[in-house]
PDB file of C-alpha atoms in Angstrom:
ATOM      1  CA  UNK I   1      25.025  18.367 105.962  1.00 87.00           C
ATOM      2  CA  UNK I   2      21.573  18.748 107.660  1.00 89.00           C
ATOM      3  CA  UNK I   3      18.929  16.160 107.154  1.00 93.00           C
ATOM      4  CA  UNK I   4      15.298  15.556 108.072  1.00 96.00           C
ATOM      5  CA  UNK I   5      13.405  12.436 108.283  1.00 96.00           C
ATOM      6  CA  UNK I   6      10.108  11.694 109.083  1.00 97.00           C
ATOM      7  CA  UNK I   7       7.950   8.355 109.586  1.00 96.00           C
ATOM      8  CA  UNK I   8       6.281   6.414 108.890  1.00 97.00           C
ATOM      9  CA  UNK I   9       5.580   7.519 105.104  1.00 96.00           C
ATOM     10  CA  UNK I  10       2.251   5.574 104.636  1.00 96.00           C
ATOM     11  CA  UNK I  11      -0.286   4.710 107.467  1.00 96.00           C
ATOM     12  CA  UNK I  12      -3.948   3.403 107.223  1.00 97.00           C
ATOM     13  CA  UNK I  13      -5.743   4.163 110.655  1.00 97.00           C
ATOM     14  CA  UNK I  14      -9.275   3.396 112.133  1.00 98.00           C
ATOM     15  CA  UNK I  15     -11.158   6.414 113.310  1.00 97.00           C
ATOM     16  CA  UNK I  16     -10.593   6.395 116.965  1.00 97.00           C
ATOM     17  CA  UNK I  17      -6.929   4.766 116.979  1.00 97.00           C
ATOM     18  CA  UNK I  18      -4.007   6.681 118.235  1.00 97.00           C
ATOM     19  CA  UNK I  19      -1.407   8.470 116.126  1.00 97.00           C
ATOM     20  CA  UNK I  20       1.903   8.886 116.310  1.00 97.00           C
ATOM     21  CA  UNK I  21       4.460  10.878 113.801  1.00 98.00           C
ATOM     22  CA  UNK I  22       8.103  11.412 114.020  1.00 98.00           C
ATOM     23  CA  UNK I  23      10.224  13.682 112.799  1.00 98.00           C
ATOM     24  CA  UNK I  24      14.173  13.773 113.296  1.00 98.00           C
ATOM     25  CA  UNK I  25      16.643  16.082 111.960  1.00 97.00           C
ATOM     26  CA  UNK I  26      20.595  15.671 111.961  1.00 96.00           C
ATOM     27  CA  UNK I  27      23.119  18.051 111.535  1.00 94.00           C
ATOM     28  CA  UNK I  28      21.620  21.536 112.970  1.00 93.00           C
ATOM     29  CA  UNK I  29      21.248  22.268 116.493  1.00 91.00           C
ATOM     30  CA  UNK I  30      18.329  23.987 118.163  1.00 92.00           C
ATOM     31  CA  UNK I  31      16.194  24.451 115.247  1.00 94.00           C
ATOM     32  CA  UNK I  32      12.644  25.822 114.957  1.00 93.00           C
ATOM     33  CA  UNK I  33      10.615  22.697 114.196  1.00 95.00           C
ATOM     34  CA  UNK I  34       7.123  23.014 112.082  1.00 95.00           C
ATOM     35  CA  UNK I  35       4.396  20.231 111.312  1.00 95.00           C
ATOM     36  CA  UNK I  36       2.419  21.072 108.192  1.00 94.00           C
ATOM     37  CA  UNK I  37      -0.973  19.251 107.206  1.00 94.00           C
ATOM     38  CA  UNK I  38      -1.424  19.063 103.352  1.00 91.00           C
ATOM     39  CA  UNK I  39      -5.477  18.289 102.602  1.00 79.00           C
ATOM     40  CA  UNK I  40      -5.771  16.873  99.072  1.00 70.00           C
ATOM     41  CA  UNK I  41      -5.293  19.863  96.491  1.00 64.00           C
ATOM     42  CA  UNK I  42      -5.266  22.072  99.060  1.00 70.00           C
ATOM     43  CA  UNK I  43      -2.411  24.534 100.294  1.00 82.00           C
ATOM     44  CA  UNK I  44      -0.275  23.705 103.879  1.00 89.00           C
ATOM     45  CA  UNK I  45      -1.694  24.072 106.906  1.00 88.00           C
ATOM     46  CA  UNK I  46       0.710  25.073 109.938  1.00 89.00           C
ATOM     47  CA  UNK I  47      -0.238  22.707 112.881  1.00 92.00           C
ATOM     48  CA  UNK I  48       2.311  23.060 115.303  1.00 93.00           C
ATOM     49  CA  UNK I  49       5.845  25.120 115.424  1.00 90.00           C
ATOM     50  CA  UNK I  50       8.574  24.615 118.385  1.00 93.00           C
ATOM     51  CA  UNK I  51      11.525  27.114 118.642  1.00 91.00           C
ATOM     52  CA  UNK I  52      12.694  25.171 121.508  1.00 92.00           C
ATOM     53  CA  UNK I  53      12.794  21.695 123.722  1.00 94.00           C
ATOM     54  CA  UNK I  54       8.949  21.735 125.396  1.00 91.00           C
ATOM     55  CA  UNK I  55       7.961  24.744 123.621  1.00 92.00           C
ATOM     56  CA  UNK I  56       5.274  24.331 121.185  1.00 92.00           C
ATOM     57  CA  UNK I  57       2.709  26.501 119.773  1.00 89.00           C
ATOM     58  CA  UNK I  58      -0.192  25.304 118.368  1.00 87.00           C
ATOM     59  CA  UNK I  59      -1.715  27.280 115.318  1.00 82.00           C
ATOM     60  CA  UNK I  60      -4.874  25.743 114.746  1.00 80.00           C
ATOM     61  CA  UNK I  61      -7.110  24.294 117.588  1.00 66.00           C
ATOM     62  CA  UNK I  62      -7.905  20.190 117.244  1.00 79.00           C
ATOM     63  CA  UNK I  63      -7.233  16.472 118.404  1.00 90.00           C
ATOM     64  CA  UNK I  64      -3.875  16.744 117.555  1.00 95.00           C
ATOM     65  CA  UNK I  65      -0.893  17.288 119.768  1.00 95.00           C
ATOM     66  CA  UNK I  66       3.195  18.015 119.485  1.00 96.00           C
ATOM     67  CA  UNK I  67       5.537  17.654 121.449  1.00 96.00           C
ATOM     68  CA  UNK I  68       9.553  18.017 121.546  1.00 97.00           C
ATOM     69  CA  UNK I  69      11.323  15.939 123.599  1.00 96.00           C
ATOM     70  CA  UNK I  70      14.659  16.315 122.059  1.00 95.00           C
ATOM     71  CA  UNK I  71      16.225  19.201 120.791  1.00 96.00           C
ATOM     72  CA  UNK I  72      16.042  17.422 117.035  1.00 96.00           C
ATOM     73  CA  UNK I  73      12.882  15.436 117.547  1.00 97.00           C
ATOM     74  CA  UNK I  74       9.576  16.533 116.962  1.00 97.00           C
ATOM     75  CA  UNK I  75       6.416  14.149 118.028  1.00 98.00           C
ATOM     76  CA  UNK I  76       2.778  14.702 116.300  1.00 97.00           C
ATOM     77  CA  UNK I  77       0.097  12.622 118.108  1.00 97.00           C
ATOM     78  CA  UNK I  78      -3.511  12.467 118.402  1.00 96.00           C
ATOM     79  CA  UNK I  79      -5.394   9.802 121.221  1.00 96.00           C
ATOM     80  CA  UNK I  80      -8.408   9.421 118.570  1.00 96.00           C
ATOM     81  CA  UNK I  81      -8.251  10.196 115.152  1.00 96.00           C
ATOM     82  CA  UNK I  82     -11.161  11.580 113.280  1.00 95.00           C
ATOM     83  CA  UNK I  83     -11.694  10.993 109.386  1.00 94.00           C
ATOM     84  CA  UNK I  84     -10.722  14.724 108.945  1.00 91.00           C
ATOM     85  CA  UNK I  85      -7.486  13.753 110.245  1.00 93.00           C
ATOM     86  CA  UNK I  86      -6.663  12.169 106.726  1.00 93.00           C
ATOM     87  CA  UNK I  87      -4.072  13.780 104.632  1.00 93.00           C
ATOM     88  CA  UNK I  88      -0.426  14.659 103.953  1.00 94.00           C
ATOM     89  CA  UNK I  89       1.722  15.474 106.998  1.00 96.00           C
ATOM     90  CA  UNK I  90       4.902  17.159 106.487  1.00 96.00           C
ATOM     91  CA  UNK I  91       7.452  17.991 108.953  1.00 97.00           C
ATOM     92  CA  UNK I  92      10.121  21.146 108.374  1.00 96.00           C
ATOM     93  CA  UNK I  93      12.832  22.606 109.975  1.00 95.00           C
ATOM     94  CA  UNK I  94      14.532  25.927 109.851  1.00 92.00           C
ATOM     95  CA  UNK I  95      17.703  27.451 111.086  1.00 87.00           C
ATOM     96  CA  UNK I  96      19.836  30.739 110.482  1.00 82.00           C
ATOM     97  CA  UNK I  97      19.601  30.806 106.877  1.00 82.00           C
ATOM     98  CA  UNK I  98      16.307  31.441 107.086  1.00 83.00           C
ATOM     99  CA  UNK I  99      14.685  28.549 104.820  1.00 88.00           C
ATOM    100  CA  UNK I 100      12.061  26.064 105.438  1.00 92.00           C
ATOM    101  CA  UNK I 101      13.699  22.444 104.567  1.00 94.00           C
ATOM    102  CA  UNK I 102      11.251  19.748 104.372  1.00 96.00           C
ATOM    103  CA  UNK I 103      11.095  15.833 105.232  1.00 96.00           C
ATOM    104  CA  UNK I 104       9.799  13.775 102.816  1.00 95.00           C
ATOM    105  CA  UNK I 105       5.877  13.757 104.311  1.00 95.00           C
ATOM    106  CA  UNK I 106       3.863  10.825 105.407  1.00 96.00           C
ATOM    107  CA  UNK I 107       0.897   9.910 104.481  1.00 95.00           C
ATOM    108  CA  UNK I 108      -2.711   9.068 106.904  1.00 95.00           C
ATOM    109  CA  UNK I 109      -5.847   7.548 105.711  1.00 96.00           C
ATOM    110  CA  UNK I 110      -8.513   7.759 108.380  1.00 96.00           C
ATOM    111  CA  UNK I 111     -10.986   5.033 107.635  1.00 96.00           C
TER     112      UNK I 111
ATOM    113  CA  UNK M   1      -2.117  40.075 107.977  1.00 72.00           C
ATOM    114  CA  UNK M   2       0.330  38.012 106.101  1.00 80.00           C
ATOM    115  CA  UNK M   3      -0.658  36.529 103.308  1.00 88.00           C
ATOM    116  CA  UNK M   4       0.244  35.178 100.307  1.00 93.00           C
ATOM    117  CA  UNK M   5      -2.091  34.301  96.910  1.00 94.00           C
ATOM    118  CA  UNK M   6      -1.324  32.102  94.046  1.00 95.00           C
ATOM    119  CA  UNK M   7      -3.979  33.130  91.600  1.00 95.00           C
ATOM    120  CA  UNK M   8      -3.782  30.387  89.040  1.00 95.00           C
ATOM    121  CA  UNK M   9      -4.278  27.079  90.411  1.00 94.00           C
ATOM    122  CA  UNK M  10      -3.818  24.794  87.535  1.00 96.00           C
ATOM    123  CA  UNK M  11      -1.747  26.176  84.642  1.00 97.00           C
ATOM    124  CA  UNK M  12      -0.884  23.760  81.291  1.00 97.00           C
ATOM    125  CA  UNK M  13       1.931  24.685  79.127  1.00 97.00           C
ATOM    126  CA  UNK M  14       3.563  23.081  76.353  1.00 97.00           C
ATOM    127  CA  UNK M  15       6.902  22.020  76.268  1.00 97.00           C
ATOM    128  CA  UNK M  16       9.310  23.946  75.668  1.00 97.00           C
ATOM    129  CA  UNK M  17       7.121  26.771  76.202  1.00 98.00           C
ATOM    130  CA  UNK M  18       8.046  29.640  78.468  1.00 98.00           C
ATOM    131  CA  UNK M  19       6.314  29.649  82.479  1.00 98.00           C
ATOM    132  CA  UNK M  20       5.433  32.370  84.311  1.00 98.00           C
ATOM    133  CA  UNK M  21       3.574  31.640  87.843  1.00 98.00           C
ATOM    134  CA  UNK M  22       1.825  34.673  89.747  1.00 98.00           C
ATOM    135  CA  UNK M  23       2.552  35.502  93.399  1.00 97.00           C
ATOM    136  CA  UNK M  24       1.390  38.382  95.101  1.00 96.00           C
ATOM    137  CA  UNK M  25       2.335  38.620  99.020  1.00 94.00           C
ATOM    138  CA  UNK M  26       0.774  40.939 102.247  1.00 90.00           C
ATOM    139  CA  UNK M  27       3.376  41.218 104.879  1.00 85.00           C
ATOM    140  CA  UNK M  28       4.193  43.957 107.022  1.00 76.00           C
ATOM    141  CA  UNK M  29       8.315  44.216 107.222  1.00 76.00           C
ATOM    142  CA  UNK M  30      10.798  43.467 104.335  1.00 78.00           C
ATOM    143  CA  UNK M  31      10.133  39.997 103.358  1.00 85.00           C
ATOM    144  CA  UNK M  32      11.673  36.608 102.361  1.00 91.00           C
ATOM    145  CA  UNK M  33      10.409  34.826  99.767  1.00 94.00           C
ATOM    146  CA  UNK M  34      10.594  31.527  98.824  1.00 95.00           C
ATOM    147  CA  UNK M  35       9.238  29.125  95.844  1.00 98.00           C
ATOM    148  CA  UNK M  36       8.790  25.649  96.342  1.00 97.00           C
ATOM    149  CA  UNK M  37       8.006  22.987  94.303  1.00 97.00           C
ATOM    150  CA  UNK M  38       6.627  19.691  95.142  1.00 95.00           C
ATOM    151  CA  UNK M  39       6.092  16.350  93.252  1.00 93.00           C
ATOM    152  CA  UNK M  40       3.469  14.025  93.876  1.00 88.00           C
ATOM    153  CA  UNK M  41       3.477  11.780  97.424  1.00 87.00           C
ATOM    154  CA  UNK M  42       7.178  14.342  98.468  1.00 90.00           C
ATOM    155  CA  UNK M  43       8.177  16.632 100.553  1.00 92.00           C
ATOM    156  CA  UNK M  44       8.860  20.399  99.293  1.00 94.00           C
ATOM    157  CA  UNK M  45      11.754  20.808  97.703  1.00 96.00           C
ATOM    158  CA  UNK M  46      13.131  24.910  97.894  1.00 96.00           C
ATOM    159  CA  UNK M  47      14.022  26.302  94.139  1.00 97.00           C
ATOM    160  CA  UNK M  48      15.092  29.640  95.426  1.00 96.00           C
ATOM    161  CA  UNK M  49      14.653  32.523  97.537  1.00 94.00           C
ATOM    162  CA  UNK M  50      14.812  36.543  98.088  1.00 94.00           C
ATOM    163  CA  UNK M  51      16.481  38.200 101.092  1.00 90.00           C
ATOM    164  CA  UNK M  52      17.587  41.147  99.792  1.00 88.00           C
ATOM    165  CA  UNK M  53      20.245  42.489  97.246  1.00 89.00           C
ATOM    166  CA  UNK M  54      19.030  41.525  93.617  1.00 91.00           C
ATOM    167  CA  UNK M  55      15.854  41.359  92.438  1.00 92.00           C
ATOM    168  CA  UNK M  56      16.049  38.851  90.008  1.00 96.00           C
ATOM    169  CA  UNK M  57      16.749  35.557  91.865  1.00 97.00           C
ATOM    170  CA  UNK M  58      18.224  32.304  90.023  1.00 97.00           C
ATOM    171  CA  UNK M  59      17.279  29.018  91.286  1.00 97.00           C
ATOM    172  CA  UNK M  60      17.705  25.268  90.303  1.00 96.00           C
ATOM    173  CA  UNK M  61      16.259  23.678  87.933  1.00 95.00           C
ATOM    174  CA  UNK M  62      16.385  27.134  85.438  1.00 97.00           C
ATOM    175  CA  UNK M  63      13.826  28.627  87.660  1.00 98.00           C
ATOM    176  CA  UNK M  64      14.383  32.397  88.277  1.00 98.00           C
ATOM    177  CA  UNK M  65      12.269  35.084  90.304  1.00 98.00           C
ATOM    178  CA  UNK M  66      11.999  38.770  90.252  1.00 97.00           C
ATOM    179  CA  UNK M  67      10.895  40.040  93.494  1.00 95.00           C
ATOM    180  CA  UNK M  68       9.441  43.856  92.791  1.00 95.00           C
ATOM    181  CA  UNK M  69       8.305  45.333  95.564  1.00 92.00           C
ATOM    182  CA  UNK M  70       5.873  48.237  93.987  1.00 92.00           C
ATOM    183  CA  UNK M  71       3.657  45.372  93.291  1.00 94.00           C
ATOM    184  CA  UNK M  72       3.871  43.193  96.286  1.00 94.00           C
ATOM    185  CA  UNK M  73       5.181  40.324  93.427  1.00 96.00           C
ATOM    186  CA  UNK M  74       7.143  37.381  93.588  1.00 97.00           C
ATOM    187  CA  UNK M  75       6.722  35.764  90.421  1.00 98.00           C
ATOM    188  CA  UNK M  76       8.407  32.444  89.123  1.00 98.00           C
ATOM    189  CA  UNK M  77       9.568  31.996  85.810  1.00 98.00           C
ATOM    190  CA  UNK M  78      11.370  29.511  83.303  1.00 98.00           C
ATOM    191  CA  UNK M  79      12.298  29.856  79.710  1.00 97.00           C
ATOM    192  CA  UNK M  80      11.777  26.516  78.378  1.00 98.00           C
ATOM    193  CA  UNK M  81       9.566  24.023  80.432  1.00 98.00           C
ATOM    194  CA  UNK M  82      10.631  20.429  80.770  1.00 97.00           C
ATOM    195  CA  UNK M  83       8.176  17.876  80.937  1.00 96.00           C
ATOM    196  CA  UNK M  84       9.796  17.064  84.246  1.00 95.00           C
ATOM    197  CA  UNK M  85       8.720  20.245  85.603  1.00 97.00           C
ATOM    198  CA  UNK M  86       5.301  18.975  86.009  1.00 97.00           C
ATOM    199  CA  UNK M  87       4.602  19.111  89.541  1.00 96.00           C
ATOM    200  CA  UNK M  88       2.766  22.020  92.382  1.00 95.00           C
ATOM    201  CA  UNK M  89       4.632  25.148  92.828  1.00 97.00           C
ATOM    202  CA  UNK M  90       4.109  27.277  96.119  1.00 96.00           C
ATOM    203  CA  UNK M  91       5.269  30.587  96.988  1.00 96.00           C
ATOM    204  CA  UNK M  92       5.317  31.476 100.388  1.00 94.00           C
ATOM    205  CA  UNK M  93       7.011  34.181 102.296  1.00 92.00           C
ATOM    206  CA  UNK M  94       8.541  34.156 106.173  1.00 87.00           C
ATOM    207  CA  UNK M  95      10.800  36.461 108.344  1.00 72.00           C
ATOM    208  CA  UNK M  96      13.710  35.301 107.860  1.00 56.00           C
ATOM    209  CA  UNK M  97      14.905  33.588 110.948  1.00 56.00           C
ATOM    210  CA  UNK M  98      11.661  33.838 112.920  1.00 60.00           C
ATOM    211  CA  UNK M  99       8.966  31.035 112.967  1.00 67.00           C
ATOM    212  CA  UNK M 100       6.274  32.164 110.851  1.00 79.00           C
ATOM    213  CA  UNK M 101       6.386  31.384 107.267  1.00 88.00           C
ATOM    214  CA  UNK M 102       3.108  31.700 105.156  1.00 88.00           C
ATOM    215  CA  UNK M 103       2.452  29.227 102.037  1.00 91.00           C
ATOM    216  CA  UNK M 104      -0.224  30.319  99.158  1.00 92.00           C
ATOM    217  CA  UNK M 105      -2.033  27.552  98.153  1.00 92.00           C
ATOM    218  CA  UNK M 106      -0.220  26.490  95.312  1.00 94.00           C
ATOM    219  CA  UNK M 107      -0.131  25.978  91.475  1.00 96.00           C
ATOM    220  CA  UNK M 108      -0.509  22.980  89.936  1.00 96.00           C
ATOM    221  CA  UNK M 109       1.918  22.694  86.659  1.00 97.00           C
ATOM    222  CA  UNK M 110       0.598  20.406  83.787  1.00 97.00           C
ATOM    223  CA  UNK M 111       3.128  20.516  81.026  1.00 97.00           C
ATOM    224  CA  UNK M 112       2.357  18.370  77.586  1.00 96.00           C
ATOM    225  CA  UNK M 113       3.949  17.420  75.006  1.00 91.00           C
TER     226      UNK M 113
END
């Protein structure tokens, strides 16, 4: 069966630091990969999709950057955070059957 | 454009009470449809979808949707609401096995005793 993980599930940054998500899945080849920002009571924001090794597409423009360097892994980053950067990140992944299946989310403070 | 529109953002039911959640969708081809739910501090967990065929949709938890078309609708129902159900809903629709799926911006479910 597939699975998706993503860590780590709780970081406290300074503004300015570097970031670094990750996001694996198992089970499913060559799947479209998503990373999803969650503001507090607030709907999901699409960051970043990849339908492919090196292929991103960024939705929304900021500090933050993805990248795929495995056909399963899928890399948020950011070289200085801001304190906007705070909030819920979620990681997906979607195959043939058409479904979004999310990882369990991790969550940045910005302080 | 796509889009999709939760209208209520907090609803509080009683339970054992019957749930219905609103979801009205812009999208230009046949859509998929999805509801979601999600529990505090978790990921999204997927009660059921529409591809085509039936209308009337049954997911876990006792969730079921009716997808009707004439009024761009997607709506979520229950019969009986746990107080386990407490948690944000989100509708959201997507092409099927393209890359764009669109989320509305959620419900938040309150259910007391």
């Amino acid at each position: 069966s597939q699975t998706i993980h993503q860590w780590p599930a709780t970081l406290v940054q300074p503004v300015g630091s570097p970031l670094s998500l990750e996001c694996t899945v198992e089970g499913t080849s060559n799947p479209n990969l998503y990373w999803y920002r969650q503001a507090a009571g607030r709907g999901l924001q699409l960051l970043f999709y990849s339908v492919g090794i090196g292929q991103i597409s960024s939705e929304v423009p900021q500090n933050l950057s993805a990248s795929r360097p495995q056909d399963r892994q899928f890399i948020l980053s950011s070289k200085k955070l801001l304190l906007s950067d705070s909030g819920f990140y979620l990681c997906a992944w979607s195959g043939n059957t058409g479904e979004l299946f999310f990882g369990e989310g991790s969550r940045l403070t910005v302080l | 454009a796509q889009s999709v529109t939760q209208p209520d953002i907090h609803i509080t039911v009683s339970e054992g009470a019957s749930l219905e959640l609103r979801c009205n969708y812009s999208y230009g081809a046949t859509p998929y449809l999805f509801w979601y739910v999600q529990s505090p501090g978790q990921g999204l967990q997927l009660l059921l979808k529409y591809f085509s065929g039936d209308t009337l949709v049954q997911g876990i938890k006792g969730f079921e949707a009716e997808f009707k078309r004439s009024q761009s609708s997607f709506n979520l129902r229950k019969p009986s609401v746990h107080w386990s159900d407490a948690a944000e809903y989100f509708c959201a629709v997507g092409a099927g096995t393209g890359n764009q799926f669109y989320f509305g911006t959620g419900t938040s479910l309150t259910v007391i005793p």
